[in-house]
PDB file of C-alpha atoms in Angstrom:
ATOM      1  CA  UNK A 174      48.398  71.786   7.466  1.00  0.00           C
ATOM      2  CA  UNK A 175      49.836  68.218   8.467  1.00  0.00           C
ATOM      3  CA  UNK A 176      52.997  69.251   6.836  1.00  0.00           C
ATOM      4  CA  UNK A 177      53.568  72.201   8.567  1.00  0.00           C
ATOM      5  CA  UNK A 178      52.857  70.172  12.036  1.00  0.00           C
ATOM      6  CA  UNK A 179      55.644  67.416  11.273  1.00  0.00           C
ATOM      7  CA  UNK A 180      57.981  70.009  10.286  1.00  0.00           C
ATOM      8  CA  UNK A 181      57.652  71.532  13.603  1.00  0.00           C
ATOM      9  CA  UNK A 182      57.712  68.642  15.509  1.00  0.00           C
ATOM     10  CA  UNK A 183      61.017  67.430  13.442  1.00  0.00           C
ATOM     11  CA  UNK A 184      62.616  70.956  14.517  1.00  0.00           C
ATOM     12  CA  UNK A 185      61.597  70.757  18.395  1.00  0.00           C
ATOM     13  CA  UNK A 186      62.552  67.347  19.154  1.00  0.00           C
ATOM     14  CA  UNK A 187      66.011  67.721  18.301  1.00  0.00           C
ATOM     15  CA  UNK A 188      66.134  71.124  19.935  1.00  0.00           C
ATOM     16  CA  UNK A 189      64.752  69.625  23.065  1.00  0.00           C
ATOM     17  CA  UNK A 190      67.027  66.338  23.004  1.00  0.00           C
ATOM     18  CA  UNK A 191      70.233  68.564  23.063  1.00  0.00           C
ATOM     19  CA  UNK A 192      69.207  70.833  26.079  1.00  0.00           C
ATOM     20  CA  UNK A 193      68.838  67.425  28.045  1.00  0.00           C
ATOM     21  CA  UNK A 194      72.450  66.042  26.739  1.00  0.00           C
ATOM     22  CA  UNK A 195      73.607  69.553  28.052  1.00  0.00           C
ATOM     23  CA  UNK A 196      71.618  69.129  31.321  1.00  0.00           C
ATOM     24  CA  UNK A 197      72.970  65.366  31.770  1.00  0.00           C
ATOM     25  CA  UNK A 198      76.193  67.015  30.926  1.00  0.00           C
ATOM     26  CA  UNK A 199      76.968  69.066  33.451  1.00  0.00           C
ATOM     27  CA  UNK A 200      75.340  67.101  36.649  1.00  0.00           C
ATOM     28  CA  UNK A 201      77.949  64.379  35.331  1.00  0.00           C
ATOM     29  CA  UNK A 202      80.403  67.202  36.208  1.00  0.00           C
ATOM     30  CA  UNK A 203      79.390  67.962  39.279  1.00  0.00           C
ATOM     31  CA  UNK A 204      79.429  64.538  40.610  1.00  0.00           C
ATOM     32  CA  UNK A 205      83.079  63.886  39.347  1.00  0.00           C
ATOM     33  CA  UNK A 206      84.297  66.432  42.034  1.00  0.00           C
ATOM     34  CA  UNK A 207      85.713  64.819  45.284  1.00  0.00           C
ATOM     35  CA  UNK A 208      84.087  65.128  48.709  1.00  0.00           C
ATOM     36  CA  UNK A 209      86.155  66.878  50.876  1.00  0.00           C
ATOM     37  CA  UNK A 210      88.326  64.880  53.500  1.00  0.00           C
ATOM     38  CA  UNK A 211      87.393  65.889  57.299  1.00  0.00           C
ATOM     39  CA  UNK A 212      90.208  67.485  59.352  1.00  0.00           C
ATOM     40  CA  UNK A 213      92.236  65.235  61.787  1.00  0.00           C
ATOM     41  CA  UNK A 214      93.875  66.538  64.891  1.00  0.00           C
ATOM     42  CA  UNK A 215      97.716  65.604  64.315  1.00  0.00           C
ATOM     43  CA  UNK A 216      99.732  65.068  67.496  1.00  0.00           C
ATOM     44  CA  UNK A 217     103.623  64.805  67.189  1.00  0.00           C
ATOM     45  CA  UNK A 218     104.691  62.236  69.746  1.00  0.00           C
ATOM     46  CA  UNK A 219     106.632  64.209  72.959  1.00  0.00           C
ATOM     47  CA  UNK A 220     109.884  62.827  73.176  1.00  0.00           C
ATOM     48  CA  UNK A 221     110.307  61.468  76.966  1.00  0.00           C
ATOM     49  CA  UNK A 222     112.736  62.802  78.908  1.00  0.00           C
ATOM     50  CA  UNK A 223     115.392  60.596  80.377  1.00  0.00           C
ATOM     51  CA  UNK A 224     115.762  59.962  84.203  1.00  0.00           C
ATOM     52  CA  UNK A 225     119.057  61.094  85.848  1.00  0.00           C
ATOM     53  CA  UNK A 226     119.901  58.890  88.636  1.00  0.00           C
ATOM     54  CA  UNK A 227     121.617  59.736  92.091  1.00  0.00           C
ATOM     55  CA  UNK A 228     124.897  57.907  90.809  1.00  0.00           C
ATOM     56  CA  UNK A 229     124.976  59.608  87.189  1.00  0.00           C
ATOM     57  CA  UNK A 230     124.287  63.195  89.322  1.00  0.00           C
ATOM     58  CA  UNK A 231     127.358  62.226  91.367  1.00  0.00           C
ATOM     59  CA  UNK A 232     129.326  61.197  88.527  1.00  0.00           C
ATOM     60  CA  UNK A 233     128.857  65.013  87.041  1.00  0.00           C
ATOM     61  CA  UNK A 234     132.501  66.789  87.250  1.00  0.00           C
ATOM     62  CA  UNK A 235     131.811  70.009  89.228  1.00  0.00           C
ATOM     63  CA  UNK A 236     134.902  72.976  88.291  1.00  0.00           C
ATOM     64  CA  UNK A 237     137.309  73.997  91.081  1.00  0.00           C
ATOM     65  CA  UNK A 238     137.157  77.401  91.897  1.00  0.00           C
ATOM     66  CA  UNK A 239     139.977  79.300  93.436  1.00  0.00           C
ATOM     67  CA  UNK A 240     139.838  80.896  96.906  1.00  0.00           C
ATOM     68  CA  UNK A 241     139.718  84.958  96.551  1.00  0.00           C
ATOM     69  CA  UNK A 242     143.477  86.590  97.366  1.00  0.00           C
ATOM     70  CA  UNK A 243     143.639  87.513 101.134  1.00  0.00           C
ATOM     71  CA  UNK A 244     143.693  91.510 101.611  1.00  0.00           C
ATOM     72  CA  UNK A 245     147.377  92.933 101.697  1.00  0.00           C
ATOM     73  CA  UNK A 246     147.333  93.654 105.598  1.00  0.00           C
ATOM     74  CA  UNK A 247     148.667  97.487 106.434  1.00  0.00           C
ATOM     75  CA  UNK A 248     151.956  97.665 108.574  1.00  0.00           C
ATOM     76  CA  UNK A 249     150.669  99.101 112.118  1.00  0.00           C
ATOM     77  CA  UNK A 250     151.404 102.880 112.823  1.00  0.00           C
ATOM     78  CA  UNK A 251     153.084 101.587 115.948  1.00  0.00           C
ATOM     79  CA  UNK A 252     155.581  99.196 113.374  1.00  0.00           C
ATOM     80  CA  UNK A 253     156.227 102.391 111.547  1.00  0.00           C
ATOM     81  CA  UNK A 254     159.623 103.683 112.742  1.00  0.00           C
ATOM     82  CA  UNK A 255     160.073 106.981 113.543  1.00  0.00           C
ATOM     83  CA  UNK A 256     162.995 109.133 112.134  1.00  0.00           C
ATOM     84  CA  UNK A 257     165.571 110.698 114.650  1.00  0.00           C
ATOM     85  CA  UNK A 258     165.095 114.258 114.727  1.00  0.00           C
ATOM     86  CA  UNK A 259     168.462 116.130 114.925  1.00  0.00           C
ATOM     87  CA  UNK A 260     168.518 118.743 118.239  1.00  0.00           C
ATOM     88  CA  UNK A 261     167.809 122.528 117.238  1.00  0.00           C
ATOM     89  CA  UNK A 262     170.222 124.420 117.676  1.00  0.00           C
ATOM     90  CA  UNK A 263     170.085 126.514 121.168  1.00  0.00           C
ATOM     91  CA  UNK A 264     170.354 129.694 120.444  1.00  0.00           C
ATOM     92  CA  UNK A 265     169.215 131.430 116.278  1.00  0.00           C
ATOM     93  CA  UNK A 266     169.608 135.118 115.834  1.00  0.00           C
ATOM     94  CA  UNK A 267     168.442 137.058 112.285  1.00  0.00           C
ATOM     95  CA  UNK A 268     170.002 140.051 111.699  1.00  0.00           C
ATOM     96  CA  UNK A 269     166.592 142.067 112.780  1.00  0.00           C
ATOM     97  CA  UNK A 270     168.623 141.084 116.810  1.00  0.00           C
ATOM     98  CA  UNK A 271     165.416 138.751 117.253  1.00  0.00           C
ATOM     99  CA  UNK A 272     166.335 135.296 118.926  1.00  0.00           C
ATOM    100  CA  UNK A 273     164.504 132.237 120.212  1.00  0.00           C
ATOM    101  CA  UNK A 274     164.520 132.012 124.092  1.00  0.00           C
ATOM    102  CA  UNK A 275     166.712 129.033 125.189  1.00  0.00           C
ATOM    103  CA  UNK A 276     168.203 127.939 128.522  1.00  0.00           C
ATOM    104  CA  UNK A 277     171.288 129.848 129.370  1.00  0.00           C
ATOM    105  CA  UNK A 278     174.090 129.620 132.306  1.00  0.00           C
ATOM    106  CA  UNK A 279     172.925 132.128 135.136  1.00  0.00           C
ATOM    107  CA  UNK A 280     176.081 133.896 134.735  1.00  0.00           C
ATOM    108  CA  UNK A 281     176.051 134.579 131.269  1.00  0.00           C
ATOM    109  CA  UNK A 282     172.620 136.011 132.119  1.00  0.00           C
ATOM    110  CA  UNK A 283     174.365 138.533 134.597  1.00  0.00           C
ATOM    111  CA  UNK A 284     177.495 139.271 132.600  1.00  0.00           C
ATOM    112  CA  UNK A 285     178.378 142.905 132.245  1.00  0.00           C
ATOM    113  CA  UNK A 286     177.724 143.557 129.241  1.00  0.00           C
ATOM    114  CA  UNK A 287     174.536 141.295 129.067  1.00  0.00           C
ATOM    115  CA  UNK A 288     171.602 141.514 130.721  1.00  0.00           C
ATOM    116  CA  UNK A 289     167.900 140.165 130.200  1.00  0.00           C
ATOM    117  CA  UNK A 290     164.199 141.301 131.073  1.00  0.00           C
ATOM    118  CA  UNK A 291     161.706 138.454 130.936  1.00  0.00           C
ATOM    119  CA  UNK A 292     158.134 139.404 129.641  1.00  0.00           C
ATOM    120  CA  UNK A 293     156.221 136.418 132.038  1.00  0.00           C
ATOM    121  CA  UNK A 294     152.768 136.836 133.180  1.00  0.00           C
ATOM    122  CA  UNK A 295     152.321 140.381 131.888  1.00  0.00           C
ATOM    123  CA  UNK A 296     155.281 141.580 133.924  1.00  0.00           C
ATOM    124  CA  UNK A 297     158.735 142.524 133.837  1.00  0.00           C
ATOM    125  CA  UNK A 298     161.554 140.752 135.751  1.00  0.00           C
ATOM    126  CA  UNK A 299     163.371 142.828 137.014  1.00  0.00           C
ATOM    127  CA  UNK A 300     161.767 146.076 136.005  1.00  0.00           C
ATOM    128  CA  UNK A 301     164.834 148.019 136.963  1.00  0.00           C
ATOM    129  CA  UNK A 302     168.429 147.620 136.445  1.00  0.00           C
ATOM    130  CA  UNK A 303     171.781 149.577 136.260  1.00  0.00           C
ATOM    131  CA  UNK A 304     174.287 149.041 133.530  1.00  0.00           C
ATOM    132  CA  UNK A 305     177.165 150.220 131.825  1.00  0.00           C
ATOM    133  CA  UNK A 306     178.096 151.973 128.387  1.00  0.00           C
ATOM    134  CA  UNK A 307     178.013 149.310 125.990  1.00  0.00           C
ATOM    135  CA  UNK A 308     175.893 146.755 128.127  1.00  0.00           C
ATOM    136  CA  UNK A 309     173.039 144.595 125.679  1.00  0.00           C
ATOM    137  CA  UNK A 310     169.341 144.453 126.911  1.00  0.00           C
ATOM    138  CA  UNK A 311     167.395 141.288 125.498  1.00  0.00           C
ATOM    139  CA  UNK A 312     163.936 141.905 126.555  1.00  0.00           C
ATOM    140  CA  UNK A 313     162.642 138.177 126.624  1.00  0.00           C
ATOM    141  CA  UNK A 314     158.763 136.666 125.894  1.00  0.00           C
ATOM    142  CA  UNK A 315     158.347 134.301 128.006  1.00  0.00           C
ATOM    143  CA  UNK A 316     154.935 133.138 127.931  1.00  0.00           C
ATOM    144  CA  UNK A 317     152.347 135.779 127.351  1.00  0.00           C
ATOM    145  CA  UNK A 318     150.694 135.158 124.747  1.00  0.00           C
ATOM    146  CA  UNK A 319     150.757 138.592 123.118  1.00  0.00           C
ATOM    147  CA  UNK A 320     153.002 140.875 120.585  1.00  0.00           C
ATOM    148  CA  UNK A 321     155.486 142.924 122.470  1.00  0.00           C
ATOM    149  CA  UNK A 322     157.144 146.045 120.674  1.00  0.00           C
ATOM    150  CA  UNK A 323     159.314 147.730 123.413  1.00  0.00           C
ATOM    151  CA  UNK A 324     159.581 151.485 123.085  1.00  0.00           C
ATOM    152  CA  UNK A 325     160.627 154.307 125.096  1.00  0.00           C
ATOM    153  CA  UNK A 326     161.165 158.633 124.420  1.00  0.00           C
ATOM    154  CA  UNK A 327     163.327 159.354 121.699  1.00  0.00           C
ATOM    155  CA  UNK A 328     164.109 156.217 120.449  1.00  0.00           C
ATOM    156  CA  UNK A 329     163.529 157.114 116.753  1.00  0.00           C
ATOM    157  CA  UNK A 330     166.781 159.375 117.315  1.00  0.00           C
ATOM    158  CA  UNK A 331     168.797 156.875 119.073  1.00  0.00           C
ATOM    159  CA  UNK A 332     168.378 154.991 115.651  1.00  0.00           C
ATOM    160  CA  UNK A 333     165.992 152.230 117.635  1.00  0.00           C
ATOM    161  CA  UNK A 334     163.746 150.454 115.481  1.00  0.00           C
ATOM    162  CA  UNK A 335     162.029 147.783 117.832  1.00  0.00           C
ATOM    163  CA  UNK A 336     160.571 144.196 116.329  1.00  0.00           C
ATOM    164  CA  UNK A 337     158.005 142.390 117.425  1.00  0.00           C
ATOM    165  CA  UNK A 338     158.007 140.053 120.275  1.00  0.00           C
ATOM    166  CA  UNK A 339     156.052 136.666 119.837  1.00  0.00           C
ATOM    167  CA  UNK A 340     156.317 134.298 122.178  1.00  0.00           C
ATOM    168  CA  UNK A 341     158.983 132.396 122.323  1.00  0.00           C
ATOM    169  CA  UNK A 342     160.805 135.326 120.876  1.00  0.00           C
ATOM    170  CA  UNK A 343     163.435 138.235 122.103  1.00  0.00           C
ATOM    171  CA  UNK A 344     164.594 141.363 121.095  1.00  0.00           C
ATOM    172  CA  UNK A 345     168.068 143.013 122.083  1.00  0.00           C
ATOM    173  CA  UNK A 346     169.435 146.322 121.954  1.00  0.00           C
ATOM    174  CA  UNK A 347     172.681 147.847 122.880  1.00  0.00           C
ATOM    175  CA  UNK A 348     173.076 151.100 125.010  1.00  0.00           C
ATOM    176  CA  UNK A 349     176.016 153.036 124.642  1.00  0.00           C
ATOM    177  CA  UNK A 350     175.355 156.557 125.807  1.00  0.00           C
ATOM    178  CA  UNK A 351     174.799 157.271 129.880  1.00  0.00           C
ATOM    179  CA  UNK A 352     171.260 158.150 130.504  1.00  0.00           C
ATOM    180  CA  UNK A 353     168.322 157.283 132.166  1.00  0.00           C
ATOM    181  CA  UNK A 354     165.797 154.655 129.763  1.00  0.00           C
ATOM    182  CA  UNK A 355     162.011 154.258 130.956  1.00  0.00           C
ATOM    183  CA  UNK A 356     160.813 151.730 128.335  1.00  0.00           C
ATOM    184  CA  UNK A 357     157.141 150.279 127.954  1.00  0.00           C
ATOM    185  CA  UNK A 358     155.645 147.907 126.020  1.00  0.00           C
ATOM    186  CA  UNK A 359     152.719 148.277 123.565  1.00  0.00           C
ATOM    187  CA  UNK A 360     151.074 144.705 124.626  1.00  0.00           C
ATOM    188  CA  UNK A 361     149.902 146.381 127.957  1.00  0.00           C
ATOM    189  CA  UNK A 362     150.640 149.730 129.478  1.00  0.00           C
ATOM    190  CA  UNK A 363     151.762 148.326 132.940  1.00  0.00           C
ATOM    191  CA  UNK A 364     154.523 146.632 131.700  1.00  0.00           C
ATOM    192  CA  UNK A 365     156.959 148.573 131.655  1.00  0.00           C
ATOM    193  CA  UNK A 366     160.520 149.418 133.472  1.00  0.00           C
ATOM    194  CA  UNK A 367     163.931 151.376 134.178  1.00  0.00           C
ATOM    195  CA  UNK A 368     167.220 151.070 132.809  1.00  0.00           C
ATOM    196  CA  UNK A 369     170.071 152.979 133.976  1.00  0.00           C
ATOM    197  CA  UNK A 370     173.125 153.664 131.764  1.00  0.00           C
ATOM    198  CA  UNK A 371     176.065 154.682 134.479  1.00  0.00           C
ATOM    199  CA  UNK A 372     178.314 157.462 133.297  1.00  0.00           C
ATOM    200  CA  UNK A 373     181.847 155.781 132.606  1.00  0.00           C
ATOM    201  CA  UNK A 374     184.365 156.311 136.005  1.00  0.00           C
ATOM    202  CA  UNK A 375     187.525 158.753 135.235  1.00  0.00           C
ATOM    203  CA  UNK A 376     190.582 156.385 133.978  1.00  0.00           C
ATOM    204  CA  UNK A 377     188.005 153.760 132.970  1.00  0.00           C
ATOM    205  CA  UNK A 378     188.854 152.350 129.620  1.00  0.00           C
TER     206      UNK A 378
END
């Protein structure tokens, strides 16, 4: 039975001295490991800034700049001059026997083989008048400010075919047969008047 013992105690020992070599082991580890170092705050110095002095700000080269272009000025209307206008001439007729009024001698007015009625005011002047074979009527718009178309009976088969009076305007036509003419005008029925074609005298040429 003692044998049996001291074998057993010969097998635990050992067992028993290598678990504590393993224990001793591995706290030998953990105290090798560093402690850790506590975080500093690092601050990077701030450069200063240099001080600019009133001389060195006066020294400091400012740029030129150039004055803006002054406006082109306009020429005055007034400055502008004004072309010459060539006179109109007095008297235009078309080939319809409409003309522009115009100043005329008082004896060409009265001629005998031309007379005029002047459309002023909504009248005639003169509303009657006596003339010969071959005598020209130019019935005249003054100033009213209306379309004239003289007309009178049978004037379709005399050939007539009136224009329009504006104003400013005249119309003319030529009477060569004797006869008695009682002519109106469309702008207003009182206007209206009497022209008398004499019958040519005996040895009359």
């Amino acid at each position: 039975m003692k044998t049996k013992t001291f074998t057993g105690l010969f097998i635990i020992l050992p067992l028993a001295f290598a678990v504590l070599s393993i224990g001793c082991g591995k706290d030998e580890e953990v105290s090798d490991v560093p402690e850790p170092i506590p975080a500093q705050e690092i601050t990077e110095p701030v450069p200063a800034v240099p001080e600019i002095g009133e001389q060195e700000i006066a020294d400091v080269e400012t740029p030129d700049l150039e004055a803006p272009p002054e406006p082109e000025t306009e020429t005055p209307v007034d400055d502008v001059p004004t072309p010459e206008l060539e006179p109109a001439e007095e008297q235009a007729t078309d080939d319809a026997g409409i003309t522009d009024v115009t100043e005329e001698d008082d004896k060409a007015l009265t001629a005998d083989n031309f007379r005029v009625v002047s459309l002023k005011d909504l009248k005639a002047y003169p509303s009657e008048m006596t003339i010969k074979p071959g005598t020209t009527v130019e019935w005249r718009n003054e100033n009213d400010n209306f379309q004239h178309i003289i007309g009178w009976k049978d004037q379709k088969g005399m050939g007539v075919t009136p224009e329009p009076i504006l104003q400013g305007q005249s119309w003319s036509f030529t009477f060569t047969e004797p006869g008695v003419i009682k002519w109106f005008s469309t702008a207003k029925p009182t206007i209206h008047g009497t022209i008398t074609v004499e019958v040519p005298k005996a040895g009359a040429e």
